[in-house]
PDB file of C-alpha atoms in Angstrom:
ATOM      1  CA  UNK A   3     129.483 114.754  58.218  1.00  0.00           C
ATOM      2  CA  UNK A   4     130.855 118.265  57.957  1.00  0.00           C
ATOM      3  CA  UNK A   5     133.259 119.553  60.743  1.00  0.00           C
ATOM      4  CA  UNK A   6     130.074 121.365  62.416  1.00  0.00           C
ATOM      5  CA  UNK A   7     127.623 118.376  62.401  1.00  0.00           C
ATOM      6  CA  UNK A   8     130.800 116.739  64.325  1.00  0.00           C
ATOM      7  CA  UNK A   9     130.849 119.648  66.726  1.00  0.00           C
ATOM      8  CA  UNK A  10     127.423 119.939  67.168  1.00  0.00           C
ATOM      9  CA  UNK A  11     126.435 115.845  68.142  1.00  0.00           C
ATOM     10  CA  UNK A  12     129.661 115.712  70.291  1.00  0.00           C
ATOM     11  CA  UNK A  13     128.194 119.004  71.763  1.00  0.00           C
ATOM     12  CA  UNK A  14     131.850 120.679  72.388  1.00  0.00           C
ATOM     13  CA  UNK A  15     130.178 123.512  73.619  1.00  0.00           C
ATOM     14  CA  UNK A  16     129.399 121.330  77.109  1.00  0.00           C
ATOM     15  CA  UNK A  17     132.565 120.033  77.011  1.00  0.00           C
ATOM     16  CA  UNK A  18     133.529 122.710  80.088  1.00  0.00           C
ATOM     17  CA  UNK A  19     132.090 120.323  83.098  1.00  0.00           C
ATOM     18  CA  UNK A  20     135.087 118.010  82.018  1.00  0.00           C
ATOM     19  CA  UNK A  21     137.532 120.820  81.852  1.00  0.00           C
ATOM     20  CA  UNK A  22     136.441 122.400  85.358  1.00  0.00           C
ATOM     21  CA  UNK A  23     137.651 120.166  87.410  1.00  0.00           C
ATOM     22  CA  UNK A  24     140.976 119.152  86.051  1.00  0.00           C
ATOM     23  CA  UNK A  25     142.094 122.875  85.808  1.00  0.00           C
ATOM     24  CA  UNK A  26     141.419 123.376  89.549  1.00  0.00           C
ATOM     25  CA  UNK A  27     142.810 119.905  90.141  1.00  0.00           C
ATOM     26  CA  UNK A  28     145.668 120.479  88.756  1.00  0.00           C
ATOM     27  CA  UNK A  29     146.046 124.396  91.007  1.00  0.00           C
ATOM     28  CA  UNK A  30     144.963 122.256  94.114  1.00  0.00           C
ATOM     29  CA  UNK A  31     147.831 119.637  93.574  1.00  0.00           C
ATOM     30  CA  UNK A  32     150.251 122.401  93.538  1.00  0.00           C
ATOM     31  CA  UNK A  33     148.961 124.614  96.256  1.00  0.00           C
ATOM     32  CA  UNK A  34     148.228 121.847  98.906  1.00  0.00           C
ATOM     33  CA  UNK A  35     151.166 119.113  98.052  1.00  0.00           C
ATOM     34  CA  UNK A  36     153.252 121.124  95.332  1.00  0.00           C
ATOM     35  CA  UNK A  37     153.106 118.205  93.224  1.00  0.00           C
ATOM     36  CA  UNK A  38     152.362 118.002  89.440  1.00  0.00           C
ATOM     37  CA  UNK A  39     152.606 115.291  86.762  1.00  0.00           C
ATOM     38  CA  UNK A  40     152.475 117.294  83.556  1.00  0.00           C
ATOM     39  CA  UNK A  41     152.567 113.758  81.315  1.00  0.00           C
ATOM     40  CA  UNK A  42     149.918 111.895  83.823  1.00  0.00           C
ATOM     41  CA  UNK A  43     147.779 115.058  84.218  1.00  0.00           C
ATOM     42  CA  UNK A  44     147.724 115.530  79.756  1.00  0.00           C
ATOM     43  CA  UNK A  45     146.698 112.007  79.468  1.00  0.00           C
ATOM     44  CA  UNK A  46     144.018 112.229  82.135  1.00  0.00           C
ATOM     45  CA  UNK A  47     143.110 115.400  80.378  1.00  0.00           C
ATOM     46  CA  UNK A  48     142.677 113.347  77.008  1.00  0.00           C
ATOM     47  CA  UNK A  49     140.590 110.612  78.610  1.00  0.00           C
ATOM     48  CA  UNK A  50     138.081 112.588  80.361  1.00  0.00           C
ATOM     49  CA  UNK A  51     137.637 114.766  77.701  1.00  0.00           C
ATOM     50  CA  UNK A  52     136.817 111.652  75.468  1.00  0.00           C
ATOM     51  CA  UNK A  53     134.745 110.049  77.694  1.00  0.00           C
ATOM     52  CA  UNK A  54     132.911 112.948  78.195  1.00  0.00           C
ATOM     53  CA  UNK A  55     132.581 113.436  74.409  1.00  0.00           C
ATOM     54  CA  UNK A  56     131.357 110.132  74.103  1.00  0.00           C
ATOM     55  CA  UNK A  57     128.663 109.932  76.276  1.00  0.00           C
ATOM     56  CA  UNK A  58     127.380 113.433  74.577  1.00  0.00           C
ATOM     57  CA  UNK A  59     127.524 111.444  71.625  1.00  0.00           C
ATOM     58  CA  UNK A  60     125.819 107.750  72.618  1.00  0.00           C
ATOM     59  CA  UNK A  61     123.361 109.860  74.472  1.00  0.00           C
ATOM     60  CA  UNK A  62     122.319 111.613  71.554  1.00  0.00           C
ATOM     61  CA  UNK A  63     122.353 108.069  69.635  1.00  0.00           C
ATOM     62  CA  UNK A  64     119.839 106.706  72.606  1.00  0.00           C
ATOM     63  CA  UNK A  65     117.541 109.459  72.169  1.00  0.00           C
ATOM     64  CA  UNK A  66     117.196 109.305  68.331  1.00  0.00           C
ATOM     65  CA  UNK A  67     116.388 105.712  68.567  1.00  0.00           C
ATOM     66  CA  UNK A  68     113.464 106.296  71.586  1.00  0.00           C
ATOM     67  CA  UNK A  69     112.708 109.467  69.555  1.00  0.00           C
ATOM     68  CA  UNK A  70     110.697 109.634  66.182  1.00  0.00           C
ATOM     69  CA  UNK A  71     112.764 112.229  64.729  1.00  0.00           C
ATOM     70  CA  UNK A  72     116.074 112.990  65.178  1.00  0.00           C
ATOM     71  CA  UNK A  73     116.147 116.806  63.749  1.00  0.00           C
ATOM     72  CA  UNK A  74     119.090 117.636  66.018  1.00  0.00           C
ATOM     73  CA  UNK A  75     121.443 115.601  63.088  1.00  0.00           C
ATOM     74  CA  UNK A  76     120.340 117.641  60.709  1.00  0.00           C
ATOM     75  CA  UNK A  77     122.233 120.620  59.434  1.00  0.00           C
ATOM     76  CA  UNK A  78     119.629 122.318  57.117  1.00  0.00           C
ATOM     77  CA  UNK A  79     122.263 124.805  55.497  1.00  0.00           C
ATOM     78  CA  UNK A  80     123.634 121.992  53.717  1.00  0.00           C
ATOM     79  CA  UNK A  81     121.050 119.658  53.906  1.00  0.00           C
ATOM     80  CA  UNK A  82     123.151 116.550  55.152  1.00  0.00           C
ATOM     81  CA  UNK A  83     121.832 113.797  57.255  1.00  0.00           C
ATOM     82  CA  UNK A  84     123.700 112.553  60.193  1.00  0.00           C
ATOM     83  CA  UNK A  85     122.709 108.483  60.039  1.00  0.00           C
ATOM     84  CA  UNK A  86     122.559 106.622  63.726  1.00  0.00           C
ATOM     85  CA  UNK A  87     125.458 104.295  62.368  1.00  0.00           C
ATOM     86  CA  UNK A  88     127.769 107.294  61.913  1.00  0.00           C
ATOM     87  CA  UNK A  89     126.786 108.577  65.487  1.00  0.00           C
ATOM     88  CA  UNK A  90     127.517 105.296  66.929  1.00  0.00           C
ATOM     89  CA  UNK A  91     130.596 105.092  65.114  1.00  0.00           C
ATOM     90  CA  UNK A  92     131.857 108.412  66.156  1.00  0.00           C
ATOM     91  CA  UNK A  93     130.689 107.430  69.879  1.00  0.00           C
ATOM     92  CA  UNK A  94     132.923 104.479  69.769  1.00  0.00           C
ATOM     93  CA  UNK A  95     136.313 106.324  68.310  1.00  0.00           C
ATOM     94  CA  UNK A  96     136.016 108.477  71.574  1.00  0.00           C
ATOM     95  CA  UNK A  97     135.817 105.884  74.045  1.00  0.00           C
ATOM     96  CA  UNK A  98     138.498 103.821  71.920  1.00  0.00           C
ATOM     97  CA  UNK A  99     140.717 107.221  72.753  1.00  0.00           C
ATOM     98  CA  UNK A 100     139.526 107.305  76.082  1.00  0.00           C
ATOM     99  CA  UNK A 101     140.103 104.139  76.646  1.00  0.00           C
ATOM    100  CA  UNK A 102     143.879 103.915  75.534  1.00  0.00           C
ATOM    101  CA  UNK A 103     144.600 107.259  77.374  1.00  0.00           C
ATOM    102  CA  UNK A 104     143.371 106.162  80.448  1.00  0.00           C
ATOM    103  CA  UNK A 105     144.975 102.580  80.229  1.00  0.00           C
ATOM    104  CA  UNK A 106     148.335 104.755  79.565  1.00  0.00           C
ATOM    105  CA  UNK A 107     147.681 107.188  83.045  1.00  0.00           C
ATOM    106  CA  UNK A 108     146.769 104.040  85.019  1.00  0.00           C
ATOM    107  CA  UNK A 109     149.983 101.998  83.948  1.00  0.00           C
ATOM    108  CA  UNK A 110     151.653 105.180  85.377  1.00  0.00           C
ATOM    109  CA  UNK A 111     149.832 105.405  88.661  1.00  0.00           C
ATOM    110  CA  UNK A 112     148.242 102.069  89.923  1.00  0.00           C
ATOM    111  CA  UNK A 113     144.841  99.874  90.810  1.00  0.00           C
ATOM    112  CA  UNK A 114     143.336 103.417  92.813  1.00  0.00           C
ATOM    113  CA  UNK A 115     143.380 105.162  88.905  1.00  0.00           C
ATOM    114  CA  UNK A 116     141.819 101.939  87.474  1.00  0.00           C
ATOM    115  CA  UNK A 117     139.309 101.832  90.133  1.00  0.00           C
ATOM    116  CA  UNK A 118     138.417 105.509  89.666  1.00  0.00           C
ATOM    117  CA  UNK A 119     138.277 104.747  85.991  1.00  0.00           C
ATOM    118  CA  UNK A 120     136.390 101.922  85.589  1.00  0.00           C
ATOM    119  CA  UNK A 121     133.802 103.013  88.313  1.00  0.00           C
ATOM    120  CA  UNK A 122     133.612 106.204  85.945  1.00  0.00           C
ATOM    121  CA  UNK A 123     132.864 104.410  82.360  1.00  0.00           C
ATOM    122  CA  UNK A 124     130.574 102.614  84.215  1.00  0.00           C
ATOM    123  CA  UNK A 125     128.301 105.564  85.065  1.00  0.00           C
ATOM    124  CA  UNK A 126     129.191 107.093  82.182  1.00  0.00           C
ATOM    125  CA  UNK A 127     127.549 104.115  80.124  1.00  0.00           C
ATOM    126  CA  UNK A 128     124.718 103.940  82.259  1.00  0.00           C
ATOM    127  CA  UNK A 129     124.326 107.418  82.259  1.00  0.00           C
ATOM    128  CA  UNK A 130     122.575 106.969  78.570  1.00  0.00           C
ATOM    129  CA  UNK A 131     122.051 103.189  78.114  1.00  0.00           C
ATOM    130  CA  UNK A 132     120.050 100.513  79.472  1.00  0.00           C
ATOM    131  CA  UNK A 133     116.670 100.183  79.858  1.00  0.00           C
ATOM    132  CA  UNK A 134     116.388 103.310  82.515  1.00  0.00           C
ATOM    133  CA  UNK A 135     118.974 105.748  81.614  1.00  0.00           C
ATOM    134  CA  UNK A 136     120.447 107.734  84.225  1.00  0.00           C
ATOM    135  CA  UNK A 137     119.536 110.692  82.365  1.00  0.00           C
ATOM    136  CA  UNK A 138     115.510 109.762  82.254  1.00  0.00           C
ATOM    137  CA  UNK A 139     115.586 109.959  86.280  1.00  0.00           C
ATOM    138  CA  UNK A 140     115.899 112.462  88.957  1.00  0.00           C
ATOM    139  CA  UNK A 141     119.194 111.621  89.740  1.00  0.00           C
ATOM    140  CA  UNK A 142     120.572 112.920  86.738  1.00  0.00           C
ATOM    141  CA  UNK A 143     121.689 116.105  88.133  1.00  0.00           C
ATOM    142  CA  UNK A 144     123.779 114.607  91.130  1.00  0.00           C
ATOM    143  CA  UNK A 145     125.010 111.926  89.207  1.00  0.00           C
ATOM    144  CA  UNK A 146     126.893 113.970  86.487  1.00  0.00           C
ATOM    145  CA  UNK A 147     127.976 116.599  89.379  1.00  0.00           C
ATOM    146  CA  UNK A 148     129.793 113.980  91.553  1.00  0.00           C
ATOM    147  CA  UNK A 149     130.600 111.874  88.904  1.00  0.00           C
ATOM    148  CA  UNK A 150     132.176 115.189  87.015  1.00  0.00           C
ATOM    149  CA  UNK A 151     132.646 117.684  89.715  1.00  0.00           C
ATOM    150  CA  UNK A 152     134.480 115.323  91.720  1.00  0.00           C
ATOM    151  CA  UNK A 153     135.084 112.000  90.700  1.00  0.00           C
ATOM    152  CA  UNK A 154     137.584 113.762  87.849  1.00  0.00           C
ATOM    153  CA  UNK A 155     139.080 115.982  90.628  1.00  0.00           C
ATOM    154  CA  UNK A 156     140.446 113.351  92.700  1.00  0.00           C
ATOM    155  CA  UNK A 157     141.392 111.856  89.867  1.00  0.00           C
ATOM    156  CA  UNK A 158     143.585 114.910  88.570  1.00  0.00           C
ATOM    157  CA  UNK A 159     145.038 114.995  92.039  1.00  0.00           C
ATOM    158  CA  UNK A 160     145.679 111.835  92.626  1.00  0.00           C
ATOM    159  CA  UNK A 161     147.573 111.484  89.106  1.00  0.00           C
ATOM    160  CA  UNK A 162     149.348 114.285  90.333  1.00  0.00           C
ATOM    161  CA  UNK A 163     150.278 113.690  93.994  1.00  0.00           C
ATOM    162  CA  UNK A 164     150.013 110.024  94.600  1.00  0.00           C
ATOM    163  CA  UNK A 165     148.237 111.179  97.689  1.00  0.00           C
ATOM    164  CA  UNK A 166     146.889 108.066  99.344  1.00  0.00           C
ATOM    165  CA  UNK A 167     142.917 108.594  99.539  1.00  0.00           C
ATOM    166  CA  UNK A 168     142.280 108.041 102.683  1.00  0.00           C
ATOM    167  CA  UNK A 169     138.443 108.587 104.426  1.00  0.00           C
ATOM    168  CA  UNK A 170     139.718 112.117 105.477  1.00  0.00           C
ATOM    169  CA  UNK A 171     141.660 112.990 102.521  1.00  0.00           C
ATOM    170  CA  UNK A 172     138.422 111.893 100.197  1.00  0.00           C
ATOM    171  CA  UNK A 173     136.069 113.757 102.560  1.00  0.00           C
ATOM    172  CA  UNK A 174     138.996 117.055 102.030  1.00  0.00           C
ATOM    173  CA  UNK A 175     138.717 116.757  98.593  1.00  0.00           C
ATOM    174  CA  UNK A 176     135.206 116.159  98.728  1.00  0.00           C
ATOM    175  CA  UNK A 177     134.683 119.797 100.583  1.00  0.00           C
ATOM    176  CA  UNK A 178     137.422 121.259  98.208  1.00  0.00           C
ATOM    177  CA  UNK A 179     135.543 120.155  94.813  1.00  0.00           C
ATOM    178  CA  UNK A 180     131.888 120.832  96.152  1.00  0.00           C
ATOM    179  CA  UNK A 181     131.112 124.025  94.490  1.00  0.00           C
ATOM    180  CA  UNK A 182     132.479 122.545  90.804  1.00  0.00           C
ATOM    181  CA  UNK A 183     130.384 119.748  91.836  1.00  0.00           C
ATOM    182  CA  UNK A 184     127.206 122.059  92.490  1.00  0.00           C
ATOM    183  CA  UNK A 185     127.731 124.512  88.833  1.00  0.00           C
ATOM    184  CA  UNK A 186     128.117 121.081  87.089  1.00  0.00           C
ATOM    185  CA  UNK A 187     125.136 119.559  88.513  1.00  0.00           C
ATOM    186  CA  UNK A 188     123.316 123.094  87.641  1.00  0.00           C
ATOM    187  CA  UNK A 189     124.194 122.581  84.262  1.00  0.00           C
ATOM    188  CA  UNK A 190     122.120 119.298  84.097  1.00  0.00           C
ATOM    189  CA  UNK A 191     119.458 120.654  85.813  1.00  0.00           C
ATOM    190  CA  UNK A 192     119.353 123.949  83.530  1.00  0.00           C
ATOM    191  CA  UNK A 193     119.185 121.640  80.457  1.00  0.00           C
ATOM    192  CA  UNK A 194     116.296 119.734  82.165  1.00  0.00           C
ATOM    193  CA  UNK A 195     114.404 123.083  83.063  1.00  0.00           C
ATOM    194  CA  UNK A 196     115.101 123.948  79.492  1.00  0.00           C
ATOM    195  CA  UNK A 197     113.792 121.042  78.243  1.00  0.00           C
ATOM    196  CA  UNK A 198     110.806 120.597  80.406  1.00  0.00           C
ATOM    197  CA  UNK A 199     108.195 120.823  77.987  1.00  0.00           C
ATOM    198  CA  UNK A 200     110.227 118.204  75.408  1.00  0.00           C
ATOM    199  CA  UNK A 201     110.669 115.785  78.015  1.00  0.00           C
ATOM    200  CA  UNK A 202     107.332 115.283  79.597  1.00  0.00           C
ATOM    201  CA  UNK A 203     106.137 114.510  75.538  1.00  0.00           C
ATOM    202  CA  UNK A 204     109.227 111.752  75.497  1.00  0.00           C
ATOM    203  CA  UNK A 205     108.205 110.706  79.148  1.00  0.00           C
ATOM    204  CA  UNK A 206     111.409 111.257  80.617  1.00  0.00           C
ATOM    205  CA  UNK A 207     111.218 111.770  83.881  1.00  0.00           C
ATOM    206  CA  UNK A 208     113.570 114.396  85.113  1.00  0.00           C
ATOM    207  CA  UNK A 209     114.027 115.843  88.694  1.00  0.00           C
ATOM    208  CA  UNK A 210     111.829 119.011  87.062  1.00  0.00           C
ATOM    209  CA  UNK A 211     109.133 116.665  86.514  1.00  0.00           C
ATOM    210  CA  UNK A 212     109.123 115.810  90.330  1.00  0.00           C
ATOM    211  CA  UNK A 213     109.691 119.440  91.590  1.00  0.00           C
ATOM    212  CA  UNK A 214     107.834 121.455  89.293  1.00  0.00           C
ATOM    213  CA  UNK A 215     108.609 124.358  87.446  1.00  0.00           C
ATOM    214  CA  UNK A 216     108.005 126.973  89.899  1.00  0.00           C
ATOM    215  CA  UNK A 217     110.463 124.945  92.923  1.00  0.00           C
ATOM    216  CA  UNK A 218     112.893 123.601  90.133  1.00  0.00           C
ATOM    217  CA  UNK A 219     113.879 127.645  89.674  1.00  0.00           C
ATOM    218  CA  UNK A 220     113.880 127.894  93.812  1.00  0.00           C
ATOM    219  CA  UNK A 221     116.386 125.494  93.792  1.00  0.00           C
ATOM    220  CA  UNK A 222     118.411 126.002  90.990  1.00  0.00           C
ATOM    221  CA  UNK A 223     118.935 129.362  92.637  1.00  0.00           C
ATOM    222  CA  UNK A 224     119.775 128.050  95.966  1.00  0.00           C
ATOM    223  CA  UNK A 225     122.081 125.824  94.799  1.00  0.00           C
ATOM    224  CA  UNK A 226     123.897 128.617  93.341  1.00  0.00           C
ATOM    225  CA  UNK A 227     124.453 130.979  96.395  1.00  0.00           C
ATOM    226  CA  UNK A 228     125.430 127.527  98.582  1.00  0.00           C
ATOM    227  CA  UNK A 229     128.141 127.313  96.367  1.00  0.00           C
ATOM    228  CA  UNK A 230     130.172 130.306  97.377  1.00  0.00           C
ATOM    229  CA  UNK A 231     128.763 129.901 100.942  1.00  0.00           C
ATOM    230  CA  UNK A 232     130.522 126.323 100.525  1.00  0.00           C
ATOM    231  CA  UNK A 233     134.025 127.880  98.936  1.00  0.00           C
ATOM    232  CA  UNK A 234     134.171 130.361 102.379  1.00  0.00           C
ATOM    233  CA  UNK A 235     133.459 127.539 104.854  1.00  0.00           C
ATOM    234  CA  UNK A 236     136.238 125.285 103.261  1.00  0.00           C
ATOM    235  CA  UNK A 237     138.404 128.588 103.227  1.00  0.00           C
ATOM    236  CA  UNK A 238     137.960 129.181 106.955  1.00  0.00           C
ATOM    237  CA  UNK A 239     138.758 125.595 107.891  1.00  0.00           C
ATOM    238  CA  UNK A 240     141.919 126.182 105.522  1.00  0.00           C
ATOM    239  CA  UNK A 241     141.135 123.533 102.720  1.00  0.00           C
ATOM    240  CA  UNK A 242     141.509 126.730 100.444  1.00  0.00           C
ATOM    241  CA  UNK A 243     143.984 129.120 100.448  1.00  0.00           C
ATOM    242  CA  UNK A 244     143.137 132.028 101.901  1.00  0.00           C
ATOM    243  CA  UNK A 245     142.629 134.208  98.717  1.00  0.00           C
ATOM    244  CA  UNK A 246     139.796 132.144  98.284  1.00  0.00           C
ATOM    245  CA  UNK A 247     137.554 134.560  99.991  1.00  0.00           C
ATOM    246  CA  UNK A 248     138.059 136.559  97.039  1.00  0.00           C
ATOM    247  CA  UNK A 249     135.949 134.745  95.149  1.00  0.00           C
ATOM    248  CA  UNK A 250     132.821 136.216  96.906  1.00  0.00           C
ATOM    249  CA  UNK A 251     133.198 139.420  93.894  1.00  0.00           C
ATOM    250  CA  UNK A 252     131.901 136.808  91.818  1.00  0.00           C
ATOM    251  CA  UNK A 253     128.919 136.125  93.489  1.00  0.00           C
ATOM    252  CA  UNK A 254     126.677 139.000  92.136  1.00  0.00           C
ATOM    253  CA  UNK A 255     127.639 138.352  87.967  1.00  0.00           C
ATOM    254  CA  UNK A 256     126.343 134.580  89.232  1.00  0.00           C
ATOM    255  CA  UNK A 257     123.412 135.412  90.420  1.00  0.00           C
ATOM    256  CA  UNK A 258     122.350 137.888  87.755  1.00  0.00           C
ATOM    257  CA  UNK A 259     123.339 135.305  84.833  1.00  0.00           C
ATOM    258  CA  UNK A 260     121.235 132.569  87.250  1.00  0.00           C
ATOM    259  CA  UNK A 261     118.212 135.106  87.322  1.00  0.00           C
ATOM    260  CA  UNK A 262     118.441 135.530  83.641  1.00  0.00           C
ATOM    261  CA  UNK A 263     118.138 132.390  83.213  1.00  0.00           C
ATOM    262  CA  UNK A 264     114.754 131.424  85.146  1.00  0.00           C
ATOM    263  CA  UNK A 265     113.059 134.236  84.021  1.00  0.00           C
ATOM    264  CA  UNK A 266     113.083 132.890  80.520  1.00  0.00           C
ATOM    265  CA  UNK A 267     114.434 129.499  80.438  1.00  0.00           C
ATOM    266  CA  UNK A 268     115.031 129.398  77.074  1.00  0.00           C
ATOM    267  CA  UNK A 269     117.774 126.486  75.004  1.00  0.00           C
ATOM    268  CA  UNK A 270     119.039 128.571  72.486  1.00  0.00           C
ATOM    269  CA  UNK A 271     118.981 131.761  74.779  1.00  0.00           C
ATOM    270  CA  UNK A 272     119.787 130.950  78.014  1.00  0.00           C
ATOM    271  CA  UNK A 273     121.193 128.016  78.193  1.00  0.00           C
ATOM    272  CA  UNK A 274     124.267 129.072  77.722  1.00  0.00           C
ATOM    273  CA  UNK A 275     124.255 130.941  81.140  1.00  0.00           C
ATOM    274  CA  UNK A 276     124.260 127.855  83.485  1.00  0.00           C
ATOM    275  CA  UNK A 277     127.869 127.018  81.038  1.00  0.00           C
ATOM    276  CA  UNK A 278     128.677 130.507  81.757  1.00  0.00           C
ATOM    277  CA  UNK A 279     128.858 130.731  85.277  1.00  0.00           C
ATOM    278  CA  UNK A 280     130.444 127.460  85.893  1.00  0.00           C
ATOM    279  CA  UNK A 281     133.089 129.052  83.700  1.00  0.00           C
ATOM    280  CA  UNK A 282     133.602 131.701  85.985  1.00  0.00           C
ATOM    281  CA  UNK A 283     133.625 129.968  89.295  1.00  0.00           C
ATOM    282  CA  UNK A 284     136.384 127.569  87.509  1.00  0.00           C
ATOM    283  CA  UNK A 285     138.282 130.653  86.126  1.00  0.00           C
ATOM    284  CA  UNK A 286     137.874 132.167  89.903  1.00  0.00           C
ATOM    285  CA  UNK A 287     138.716 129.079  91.826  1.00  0.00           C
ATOM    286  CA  UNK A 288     141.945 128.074  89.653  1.00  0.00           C
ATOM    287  CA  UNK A 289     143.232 132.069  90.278  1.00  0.00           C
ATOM    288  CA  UNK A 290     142.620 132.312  93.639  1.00  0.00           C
ATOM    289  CA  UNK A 291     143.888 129.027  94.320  1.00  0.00           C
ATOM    290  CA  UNK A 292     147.326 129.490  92.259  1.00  0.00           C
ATOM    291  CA  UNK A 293     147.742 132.846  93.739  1.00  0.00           C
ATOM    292  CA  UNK A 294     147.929 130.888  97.102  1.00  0.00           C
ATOM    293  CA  UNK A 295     150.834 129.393  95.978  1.00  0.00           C
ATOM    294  CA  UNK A 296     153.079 132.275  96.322  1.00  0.00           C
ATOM    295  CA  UNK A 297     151.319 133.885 100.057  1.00  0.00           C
TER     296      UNK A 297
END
């Protein structure tokens, strides 16, 4: 397996959704409690990275077995063939990382991390496995953008701040996290749009399936203006800092890269958009949030 092939079936390129919220976890601990954990927050870092790396990976191992061909192993430049045992193999090193990182943050904290943890693997296995995958349903989309958008964010606070989740506190950081939540979700639902044609032939049943093509583009753009509505509302009820309003400049690159994209919903030309733009609300929400800090 050449470094590439490894690249390409963990897909490292997606690896952002992960990354999102434990960047702006990590502003939000220091802006709202001005606590951080640099050794808790790196090993949380670690695990979700791995998990999220090895659920990329099993998935991919689900689909070649359901799947006649498996084409997406191949690297044709060099004409070397990615088996299903290596895939598997590569999908258990990354959980056995994940694993050990997250045992070593939990020993740290206590039982709320392991909760949060296990509750995570959980979806994250059933995510791709099992007879039903999470992935061959509608509730793909908000499955991966709460489980990602904001089950890792109060993780990375929590790590951070010992905070003690309580039902106000959760629904806070519930609020605080939405719009990650949302751009992660979009990413799901921008592969699925992507992928609509491939997935009615391998009868997976997506949330494009139910919607259509034609209302699956409605809402992927309403989703994406909600978002920023979302960030001012949690602004003016000060669960952001007040630079947060700043982040409305954003708004119209957003919307342009979320236009280019459902005009010509294309993998290997758009795609790369829906990654894009939860890039830049990330990027935007981390400044704005660190440059509260020092108001």
């Amino acid at each position: 397996m050449t470094p590439k092939q490894f690249l390409d079936l963990v897909e490292i390129r997606v690896v952002i959704p992960s990354v999102a919220p434990l960047m702006v976890g990590l502003a939000y601990s220091q802006w709202q409690y001005a606590r951080v954990n640099w050794l808790n927050a790196i090993l949380l870092i670690i695990a979700t990275i791995s998990v999220h790396l090895a659920v990329n990976t099993f998935n991919r191992y689900e689909d070649a077995k359901r799947q006649k061909s498996n084409e997406f192993l191949r690297e044709k430049a060099q004409g070397e063939v990615i088996t299903n045992k290596q895939v598997l193999h590569v999908a258990e090193t990354l959980a056995g990382i994940a694993v050990l990182a997250g045992i070593a943050v939990a020993l740290r904290t206590d039982y709320i991390t392991w909760i949060i943890g296990i509750i995570s693997f959980l979806i994250g296995y059933l995510y791709s496995a099992g007879p039903k995958p999470i992935t061959n349903t509608p509730f793909g989309e908000v499955v991966s953008g709460i489980t990602m958008g904001y089950f890792i964010f109060i993780a990375q606070v929590y790590v951070n701040t010992r905070m003690v989740p309580t039902i106000n506190v959760l629904f806070q950081w519930l609020i605080v996290s939405l719009p990650l939540t949302i751009f992660i979700a979009e990413i799901m639902f921008a592969n699925n749009i992507a992928d609509h044609d491939e997935d009615e032939e391998n009868q997976r049943q997506t949330l494009v399936h139910y919607l259509g093509m034609a209302s699956s583009k409605k809402v992927y753009m309403f989703w994406t203006i909600a978002a920023f509505i979302e960030v001012i509302i949690a602004t003016f009820v000060g669960w952001l800092p007040i630079t947060s309003y700043a982040m409305v400049i954003l708004l119209p690159i957003v919307i342009k890269n979320a236009r280019a994209f459902i005009r010509r919903p294309v993998k290997q030309e758009t795609f790369v958009l829906a990654i894009k733009n939860l890039v830049i609300v990330m990027c935007g929400m981390t400044i704005v949030i660190l440059a509260g800090i020092w108001l």
